[in-house]
Coordinates of C-alpha atoms and ligand atoms in Angstrom, one line a residue:
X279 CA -73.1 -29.0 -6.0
X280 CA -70.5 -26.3 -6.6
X281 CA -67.8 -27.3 -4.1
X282 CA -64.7 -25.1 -2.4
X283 CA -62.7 -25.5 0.2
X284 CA -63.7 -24.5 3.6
X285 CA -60.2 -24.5 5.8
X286 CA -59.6 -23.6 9.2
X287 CA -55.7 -23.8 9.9
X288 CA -54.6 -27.3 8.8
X289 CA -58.0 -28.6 8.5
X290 CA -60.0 -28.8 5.4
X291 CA -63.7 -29.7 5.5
X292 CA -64.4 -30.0 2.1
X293 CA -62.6 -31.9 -0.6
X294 CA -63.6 -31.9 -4.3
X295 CA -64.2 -35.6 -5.9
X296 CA -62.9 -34.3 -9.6
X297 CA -59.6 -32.7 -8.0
X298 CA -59.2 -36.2 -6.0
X299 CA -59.2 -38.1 -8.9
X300 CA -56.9 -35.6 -10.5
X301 CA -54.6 -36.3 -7.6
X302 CA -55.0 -40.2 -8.0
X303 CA -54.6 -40.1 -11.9
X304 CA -51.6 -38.0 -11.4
X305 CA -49.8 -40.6 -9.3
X306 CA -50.9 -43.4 -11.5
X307 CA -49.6 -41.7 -14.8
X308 CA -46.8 -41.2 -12.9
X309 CA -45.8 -45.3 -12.1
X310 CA -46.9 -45.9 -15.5
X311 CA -44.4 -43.4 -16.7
X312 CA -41.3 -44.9 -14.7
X313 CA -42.8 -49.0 -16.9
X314 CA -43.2 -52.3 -14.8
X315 CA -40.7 -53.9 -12.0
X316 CA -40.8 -57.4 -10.8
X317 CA -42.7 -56.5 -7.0
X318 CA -45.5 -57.6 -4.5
X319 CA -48.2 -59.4 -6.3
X320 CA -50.8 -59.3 -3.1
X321 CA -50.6 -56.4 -1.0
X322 CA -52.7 -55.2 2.0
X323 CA -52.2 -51.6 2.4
X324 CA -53.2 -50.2 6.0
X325 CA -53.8 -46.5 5.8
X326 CA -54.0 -46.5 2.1
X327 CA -56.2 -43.8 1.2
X328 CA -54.1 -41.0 1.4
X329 CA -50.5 -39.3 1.5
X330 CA -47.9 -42.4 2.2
X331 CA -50.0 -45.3 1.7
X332 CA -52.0 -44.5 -1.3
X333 CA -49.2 -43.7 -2.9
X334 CA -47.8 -46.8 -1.9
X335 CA -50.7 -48.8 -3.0
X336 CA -50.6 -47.1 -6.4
X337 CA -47.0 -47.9 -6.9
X338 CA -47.6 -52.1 -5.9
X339 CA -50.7 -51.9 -8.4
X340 CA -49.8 -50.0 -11.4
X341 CA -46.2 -50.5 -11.0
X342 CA -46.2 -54.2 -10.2
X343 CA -49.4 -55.3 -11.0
X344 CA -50.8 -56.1 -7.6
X345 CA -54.1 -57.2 -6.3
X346 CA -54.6 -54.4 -3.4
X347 CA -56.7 -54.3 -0.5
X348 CA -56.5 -51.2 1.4
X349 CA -58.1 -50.4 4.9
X350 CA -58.7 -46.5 5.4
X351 CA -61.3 -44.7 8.0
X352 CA -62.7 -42.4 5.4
X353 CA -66.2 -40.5 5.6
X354 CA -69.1 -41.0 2.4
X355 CA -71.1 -37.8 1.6
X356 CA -73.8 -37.3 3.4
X357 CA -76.5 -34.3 1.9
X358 CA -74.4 -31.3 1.5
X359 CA -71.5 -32.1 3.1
X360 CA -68.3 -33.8 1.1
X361 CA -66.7 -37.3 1.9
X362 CA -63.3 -36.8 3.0
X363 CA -60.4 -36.3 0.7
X364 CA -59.6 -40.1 1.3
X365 CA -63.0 -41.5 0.0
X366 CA -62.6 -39.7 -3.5
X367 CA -59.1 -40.9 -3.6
X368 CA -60.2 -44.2 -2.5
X369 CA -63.1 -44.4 -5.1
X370 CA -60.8 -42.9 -8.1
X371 CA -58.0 -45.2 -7.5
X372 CA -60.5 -48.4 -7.7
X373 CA -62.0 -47.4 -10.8
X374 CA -58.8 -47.2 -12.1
X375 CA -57.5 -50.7 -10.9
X376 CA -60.6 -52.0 -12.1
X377 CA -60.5 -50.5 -15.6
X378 CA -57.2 -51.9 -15.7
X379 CA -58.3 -55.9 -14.7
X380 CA -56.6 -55.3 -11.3
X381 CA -58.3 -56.4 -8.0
X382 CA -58.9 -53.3 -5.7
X383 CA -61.1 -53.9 -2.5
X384 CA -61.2 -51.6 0.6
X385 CA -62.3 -52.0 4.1
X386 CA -63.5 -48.9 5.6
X387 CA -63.0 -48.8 9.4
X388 CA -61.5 -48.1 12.4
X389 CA -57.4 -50.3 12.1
X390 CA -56.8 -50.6 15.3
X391 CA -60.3 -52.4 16.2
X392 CA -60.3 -56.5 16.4
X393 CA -63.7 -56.1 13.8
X394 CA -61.7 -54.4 11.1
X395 CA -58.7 -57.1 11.0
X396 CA -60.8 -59.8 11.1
X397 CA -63.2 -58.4 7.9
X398 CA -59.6 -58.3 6.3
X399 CA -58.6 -61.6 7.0
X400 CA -62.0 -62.8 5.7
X401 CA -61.7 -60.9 2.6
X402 CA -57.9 -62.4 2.1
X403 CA -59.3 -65.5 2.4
X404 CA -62.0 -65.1 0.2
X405 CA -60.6 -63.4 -2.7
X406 CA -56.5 -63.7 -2.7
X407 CA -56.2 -66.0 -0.1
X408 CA -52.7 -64.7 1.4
X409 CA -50.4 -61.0 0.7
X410 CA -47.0 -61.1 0.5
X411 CA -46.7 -57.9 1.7
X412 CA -48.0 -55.6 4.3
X413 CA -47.9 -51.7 4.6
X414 CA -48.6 -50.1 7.3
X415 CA -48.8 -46.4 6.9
X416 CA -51.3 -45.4 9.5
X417 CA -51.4 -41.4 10.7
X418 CA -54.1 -40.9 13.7
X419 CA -54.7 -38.8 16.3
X420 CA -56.3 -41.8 18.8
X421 CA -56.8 -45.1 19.2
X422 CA -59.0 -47.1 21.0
X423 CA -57.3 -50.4 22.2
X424 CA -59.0 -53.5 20.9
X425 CA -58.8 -54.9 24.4
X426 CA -58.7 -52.7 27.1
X427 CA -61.5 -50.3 25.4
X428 CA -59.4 -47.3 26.3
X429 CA -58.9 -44.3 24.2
X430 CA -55.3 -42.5 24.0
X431 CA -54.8 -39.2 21.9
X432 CA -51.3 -38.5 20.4
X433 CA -49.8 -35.1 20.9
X434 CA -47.3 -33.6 19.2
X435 CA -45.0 -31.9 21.9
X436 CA -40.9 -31.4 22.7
X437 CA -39.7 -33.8 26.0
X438 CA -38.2 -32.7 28.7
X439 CA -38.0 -28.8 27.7
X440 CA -39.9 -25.9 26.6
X441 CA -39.5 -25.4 22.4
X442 CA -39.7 -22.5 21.0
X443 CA -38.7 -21.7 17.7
X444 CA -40.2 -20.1 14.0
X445 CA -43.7 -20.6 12.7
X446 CA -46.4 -20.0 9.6
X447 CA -49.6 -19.7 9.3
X448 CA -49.4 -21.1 5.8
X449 CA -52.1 -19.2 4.4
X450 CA -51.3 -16.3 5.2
X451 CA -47.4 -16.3 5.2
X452 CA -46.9 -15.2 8.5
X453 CA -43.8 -15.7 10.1
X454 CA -43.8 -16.1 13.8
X455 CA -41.7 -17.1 16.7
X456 CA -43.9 -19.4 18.7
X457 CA -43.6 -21.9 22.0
X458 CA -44.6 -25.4 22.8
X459 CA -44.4 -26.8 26.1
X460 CA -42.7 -30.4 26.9
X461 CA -45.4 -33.4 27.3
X462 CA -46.5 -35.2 30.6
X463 CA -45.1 -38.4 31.2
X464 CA -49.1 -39.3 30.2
X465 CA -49.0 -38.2 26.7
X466 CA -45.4 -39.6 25.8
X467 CA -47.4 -43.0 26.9
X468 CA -50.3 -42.1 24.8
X469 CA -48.6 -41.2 22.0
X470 CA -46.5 -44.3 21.8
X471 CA -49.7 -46.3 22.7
X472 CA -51.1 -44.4 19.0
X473 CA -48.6 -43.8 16.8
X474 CA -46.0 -46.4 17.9
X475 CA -45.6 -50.5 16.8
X476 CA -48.1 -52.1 18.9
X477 CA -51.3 -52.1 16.1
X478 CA -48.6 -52.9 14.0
X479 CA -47.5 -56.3 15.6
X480 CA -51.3 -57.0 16.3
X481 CA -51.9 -56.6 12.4
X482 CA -49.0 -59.1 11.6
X483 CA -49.6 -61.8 14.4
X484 CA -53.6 -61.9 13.3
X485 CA -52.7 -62.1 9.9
X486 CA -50.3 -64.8 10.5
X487 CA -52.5 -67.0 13.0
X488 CA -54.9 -66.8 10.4
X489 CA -52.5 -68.5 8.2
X490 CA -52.5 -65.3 5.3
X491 CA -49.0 -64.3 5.1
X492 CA -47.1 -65.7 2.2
X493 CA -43.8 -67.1 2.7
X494 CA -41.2 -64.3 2.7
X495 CA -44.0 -61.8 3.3
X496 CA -42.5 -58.3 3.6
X497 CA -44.0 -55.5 5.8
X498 CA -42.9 -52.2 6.3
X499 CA -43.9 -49.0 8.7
X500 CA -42.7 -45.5 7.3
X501 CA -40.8 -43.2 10.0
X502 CA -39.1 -40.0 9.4
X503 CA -36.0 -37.6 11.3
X504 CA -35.6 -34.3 9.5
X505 CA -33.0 -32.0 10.2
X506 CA -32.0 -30.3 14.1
X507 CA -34.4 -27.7 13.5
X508 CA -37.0 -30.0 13.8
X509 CA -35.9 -32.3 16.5
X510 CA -37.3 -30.7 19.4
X511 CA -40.5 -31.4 18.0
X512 CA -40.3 -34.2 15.8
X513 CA -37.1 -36.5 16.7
X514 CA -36.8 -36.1 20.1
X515 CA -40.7 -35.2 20.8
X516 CA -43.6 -37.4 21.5
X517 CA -43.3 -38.5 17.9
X518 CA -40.3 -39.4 17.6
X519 CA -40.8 -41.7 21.3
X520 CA -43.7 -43.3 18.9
X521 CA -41.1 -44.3 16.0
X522 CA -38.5 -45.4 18.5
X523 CA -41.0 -47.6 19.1
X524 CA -42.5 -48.7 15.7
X525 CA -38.4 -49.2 15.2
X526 CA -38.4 -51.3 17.9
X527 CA -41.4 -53.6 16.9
X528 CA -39.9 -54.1 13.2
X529 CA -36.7 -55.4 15.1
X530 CA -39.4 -57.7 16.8
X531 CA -41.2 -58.3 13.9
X532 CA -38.2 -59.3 11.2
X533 CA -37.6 -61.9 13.8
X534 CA -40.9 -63.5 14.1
X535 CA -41.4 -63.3 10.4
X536 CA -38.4 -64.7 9.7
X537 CA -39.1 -68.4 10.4
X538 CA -40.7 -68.5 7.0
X539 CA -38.2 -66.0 5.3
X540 CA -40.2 -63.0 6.0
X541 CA -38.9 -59.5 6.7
X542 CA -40.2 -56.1 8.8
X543 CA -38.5 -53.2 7.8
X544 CA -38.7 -49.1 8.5
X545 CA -38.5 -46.8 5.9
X546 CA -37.4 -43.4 7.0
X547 CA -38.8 -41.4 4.7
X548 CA -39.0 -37.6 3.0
X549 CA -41.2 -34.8 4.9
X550 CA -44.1 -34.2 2.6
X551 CA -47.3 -32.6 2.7
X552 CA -49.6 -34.6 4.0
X553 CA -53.0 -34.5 6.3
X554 CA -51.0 -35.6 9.0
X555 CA -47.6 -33.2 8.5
X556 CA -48.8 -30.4 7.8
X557 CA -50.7 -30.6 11.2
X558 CA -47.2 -30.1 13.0
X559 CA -45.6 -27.1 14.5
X560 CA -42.8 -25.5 12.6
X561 CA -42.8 -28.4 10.3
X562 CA -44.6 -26.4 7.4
X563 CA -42.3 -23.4 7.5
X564 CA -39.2 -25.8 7.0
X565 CA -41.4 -27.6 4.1
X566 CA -41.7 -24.4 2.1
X567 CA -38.0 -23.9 2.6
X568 CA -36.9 -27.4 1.7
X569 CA -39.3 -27.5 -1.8
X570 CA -37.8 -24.2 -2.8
X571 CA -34.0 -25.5 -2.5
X572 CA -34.9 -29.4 -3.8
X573 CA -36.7 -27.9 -6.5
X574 CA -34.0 -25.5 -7.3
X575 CA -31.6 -28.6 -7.3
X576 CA -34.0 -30.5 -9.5
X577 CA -34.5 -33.1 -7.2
X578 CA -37.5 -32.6 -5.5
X579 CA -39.8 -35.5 -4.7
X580 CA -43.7 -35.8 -3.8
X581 CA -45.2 -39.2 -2.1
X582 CA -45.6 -41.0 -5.4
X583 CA -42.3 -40.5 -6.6
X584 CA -40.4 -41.6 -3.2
X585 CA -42.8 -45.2 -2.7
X586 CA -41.8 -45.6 -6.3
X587 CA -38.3 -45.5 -5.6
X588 CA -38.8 -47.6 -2.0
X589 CA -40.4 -50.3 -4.1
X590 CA -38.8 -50.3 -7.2
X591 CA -35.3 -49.6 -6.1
X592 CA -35.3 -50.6 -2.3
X593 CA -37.6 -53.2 -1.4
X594 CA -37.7 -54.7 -5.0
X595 CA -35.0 -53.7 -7.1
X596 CA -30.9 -53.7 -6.9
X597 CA -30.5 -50.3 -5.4
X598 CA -31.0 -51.1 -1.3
X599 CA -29.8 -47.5 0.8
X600 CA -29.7 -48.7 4.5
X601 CA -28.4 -46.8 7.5
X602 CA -26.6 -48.3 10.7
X603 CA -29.8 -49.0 12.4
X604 CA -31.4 -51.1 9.7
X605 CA -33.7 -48.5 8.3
X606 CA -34.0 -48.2 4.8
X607 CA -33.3 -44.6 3.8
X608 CA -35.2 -42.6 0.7
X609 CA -34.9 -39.3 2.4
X610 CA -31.1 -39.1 1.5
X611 CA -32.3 -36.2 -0.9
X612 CA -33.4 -33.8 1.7
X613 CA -31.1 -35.1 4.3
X614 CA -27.9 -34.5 2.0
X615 CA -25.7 -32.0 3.2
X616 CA -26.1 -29.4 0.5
X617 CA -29.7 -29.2 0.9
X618 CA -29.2 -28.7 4.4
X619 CA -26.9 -26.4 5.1
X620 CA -29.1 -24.1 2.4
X621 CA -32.0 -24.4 4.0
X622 CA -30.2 -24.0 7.3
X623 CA -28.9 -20.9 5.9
X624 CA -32.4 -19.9 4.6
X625 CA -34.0 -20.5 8.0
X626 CA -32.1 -17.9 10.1
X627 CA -32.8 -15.2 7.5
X628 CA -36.8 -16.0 6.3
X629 CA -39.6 -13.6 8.2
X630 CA -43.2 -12.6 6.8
X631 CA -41.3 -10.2 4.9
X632 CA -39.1 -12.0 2.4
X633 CA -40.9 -15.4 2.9
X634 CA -42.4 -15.3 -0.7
X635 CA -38.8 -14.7 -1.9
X636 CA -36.8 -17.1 0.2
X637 CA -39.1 -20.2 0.1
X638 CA -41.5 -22.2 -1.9
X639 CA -44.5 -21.2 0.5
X640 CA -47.0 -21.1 -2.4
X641 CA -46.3 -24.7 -3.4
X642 CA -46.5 -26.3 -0.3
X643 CA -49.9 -24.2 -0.1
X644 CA -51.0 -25.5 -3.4
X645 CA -50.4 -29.1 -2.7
X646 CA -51.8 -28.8 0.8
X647 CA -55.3 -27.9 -1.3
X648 CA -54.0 -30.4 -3.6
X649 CA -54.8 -33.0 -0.7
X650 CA -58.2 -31.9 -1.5
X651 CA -58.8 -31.6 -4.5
X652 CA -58.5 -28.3 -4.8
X653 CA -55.9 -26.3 -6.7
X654 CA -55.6 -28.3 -10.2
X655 CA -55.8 -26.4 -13.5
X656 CA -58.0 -29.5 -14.9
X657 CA -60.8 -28.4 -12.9
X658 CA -63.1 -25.9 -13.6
X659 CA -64.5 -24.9 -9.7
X660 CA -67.1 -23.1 -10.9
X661 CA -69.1 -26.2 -12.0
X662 CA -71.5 -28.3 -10.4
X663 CA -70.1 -31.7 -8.7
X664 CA -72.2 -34.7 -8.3
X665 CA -70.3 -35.2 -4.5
X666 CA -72.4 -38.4 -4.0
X667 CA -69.4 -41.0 -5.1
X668 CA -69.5 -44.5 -4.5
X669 CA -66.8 -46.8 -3.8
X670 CA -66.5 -49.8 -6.1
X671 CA -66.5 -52.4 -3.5
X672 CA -68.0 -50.7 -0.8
X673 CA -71.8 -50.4 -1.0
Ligands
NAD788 P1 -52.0 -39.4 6.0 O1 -52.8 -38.7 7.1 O2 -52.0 -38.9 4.7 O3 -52.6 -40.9 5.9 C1 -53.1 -41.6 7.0 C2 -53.9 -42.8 6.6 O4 -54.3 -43.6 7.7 C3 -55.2 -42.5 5.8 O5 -55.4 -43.5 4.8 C4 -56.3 -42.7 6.9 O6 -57.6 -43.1 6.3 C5 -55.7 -43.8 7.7 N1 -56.2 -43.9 9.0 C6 -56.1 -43.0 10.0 N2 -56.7 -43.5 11.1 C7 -57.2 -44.7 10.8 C8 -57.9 -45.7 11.5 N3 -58.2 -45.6 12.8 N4 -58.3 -46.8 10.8 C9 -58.0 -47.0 9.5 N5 -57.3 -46.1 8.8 C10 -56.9 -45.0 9.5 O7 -50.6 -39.7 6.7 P2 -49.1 -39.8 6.0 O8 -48.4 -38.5 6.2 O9 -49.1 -40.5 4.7 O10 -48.5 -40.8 7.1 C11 -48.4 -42.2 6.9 C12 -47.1 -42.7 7.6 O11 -46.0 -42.1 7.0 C13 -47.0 -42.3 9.1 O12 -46.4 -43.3 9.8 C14 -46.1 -41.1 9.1 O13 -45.5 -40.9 10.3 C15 -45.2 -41.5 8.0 N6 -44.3 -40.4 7.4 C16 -44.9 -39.3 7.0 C17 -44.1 -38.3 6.5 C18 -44.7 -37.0 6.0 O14 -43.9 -36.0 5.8 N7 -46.0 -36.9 5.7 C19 -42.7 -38.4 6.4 C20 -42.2 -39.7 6.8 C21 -43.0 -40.6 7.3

């Protein structure tokens, strides 16, 4: 089948499984590049199929030679219509661990569900028999509860006040000022209920009453707190209530880990393009602004390159960066103050006029198809796919 992208706003529908693997190989090269550090040896990765936490399974596998199993919620082909992005990724990045003699297995499922954790405690029984180290990089829009049965949706929404502020349609450049109004009380609640620590803490108490954490098992949740311009909508918004909350739960967590010298830590990392980011308001706009002045200043970063730093330098290596609260900090790039202050200076001026001029709107464009496959030089579009791709150890 011939496949390009069908997009609707932030949404793709179709993702390419050539330009997937691209994506995958690309990160891969990448860790190879930067040569072996001494890291996690057995790692589960939840939310490991795209953005964040493949990235961060690549890094633990190729960079430290780790047996991975990841947990995604990822869609096969089916007749004419594409798996998801995450499936490709998924089935690229196994074939690559396995070519390599590393174990790669993946449970594809629904996280937050009792089913899922318990197939993965199973399999770590079966096969590696504990991890010494947990991510959890989960991005959703709702979760059922494992207990209760009930569904929550997350919103992305400003407390307390209306927002208004400036806006792109990413394809097409333009520039507008648009409004969001503040959250009920309700989706605060439901937010935190989705995007907070509570799956979290369930993942890390099942995997230790099932006896599969190593001593001195790490875990780690990624957060993230941008610049004022996004506050409103990020920091201070529903969002941010959910990462006061994840922050809350790795307080919790480092101390129940502890009594076998395990640790729980936050990462508060860089904005990136993503499924998940580019899905919020304004967020895009400052994107295309920030990638023009960090790649102007030669020090701009995608997801591969930050988990490669958080692992080899941060969690693993001799180069720790944390802030007041504990976090650990790889978004001192973007956050420094000469980055700011230019983009804060390029964010009062940019309009649909001078928007191709002031900010890097075509690369964040290209790696949002990126996310998809789509967009690479090494792929010739124009040929016919074979979309049907399995997944190693999923049959
Ligand atoms: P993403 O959308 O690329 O990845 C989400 C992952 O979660 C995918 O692997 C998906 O399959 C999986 N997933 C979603 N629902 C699931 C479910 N019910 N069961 C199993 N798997 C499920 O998102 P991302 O941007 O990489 O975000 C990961 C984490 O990083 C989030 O906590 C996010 O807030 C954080 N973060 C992101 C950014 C950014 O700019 N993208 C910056 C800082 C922190």
């Amino acid at each position: 089948m011939i496949v390009t992208p069908k997009y609707r706003g932030f949404i793709c529908t179709t993702s390419h499984p050539e330009g997937c693997a691209v994506n995958v190989n690309h990160q891969i090269n990448y860790i190879k590049s930067k040569g072996k550090f001494n890291g996690p040896k057995k790692v589960l990765v939840i939310g490991a199929s795209t953005g964040y936490g493949l990235a961060s399974r690549i890094a633990a596998a190729f960079g430290s030679g780790a047996a991975t199993i990841g947990v995604a919620f990822e869609k096969p082909a089916t007749g004419s219509r594409t798996a998801s992005a995450g499936w490709y990724n998924t089935a690229a990045f196994e074939k690559a661990a396995l070519k390599e003699g590393l174990y790669a297995k993946t449970i594809n499922g629904d996280a937050f569900s009792n089913e899922i954790k318990q197939q993965v405690i199973d399999l770590i029984k079966k096969d590696l028999e504990k991890v010494d180290l947990v991510v959890y990089s989960l991005a959703s829009p709702r979760r059922t509860h494992p207990v209760t049965g009930e569904t929550f949706n997350s919103v992305i929404k400003p407390i307390g006040e209306t927002y208004t502020n400036k806006t792109v349609d990413f394809h097409t450049g333009v520039v507008s000022e648009a409004s969001f109004e503040p959250a009920t009380e309700e989706e605060i609640q439901n937010t935190v209920k989705v995007m907070g620590g509570e799956d979290w803490e369930m993942w890390i108490h099942a995997l230790d009453e099932a006896g599969v954490l190593e001593k001195n098992t790490i875990t780690i949740a990624y957060s993230y707190i941008g610049p004022e311009i996004t506050h409103p909508i990020y920091k201070n918004g529903t969002i941010g209530k959910a990462k006061e909350d994840l922050e809350q739960t790795s307080k919790r967590l480092n101390v129940f880990l502890s009594k076998n010298g395990g640790k729980a830590y936050i990462s508060v990392n860089k904005a990136l393009v993503t499924q998940s980011s580019s899905a919020i308001p304004v967020v895009p706009l400052y994107m295309s602004l920030l990638f023009k002045v960090m790649k102007e200043k030669n020090v701009h970063e995608g997801c591969i390159e930050q988990m490669y730093r958080l692992f080899a330098d941060r969690l693993y290596g001799n180069k720790p960066l944390y802030d007041s609260e504990g976090r650990i900090r790889i978004d001192e790039l973007e956050m420094s103050d000469d980055v700011q202050s230019k983009v804060n200076e390029l964010w009062k001026k940019v309009d649909t006029d001078n928007i191709n001029e002031l900010s890097d709107l075509e690369g964040f464009r290209n790696e949002f198809f990126n996310l998809f496959g789509f967009a690479f030089d090494e792929i010739d579009y124009d040929k016919d796919v074979d979309i049907d791709v399995k997944i190693p150890s999923i049959e």
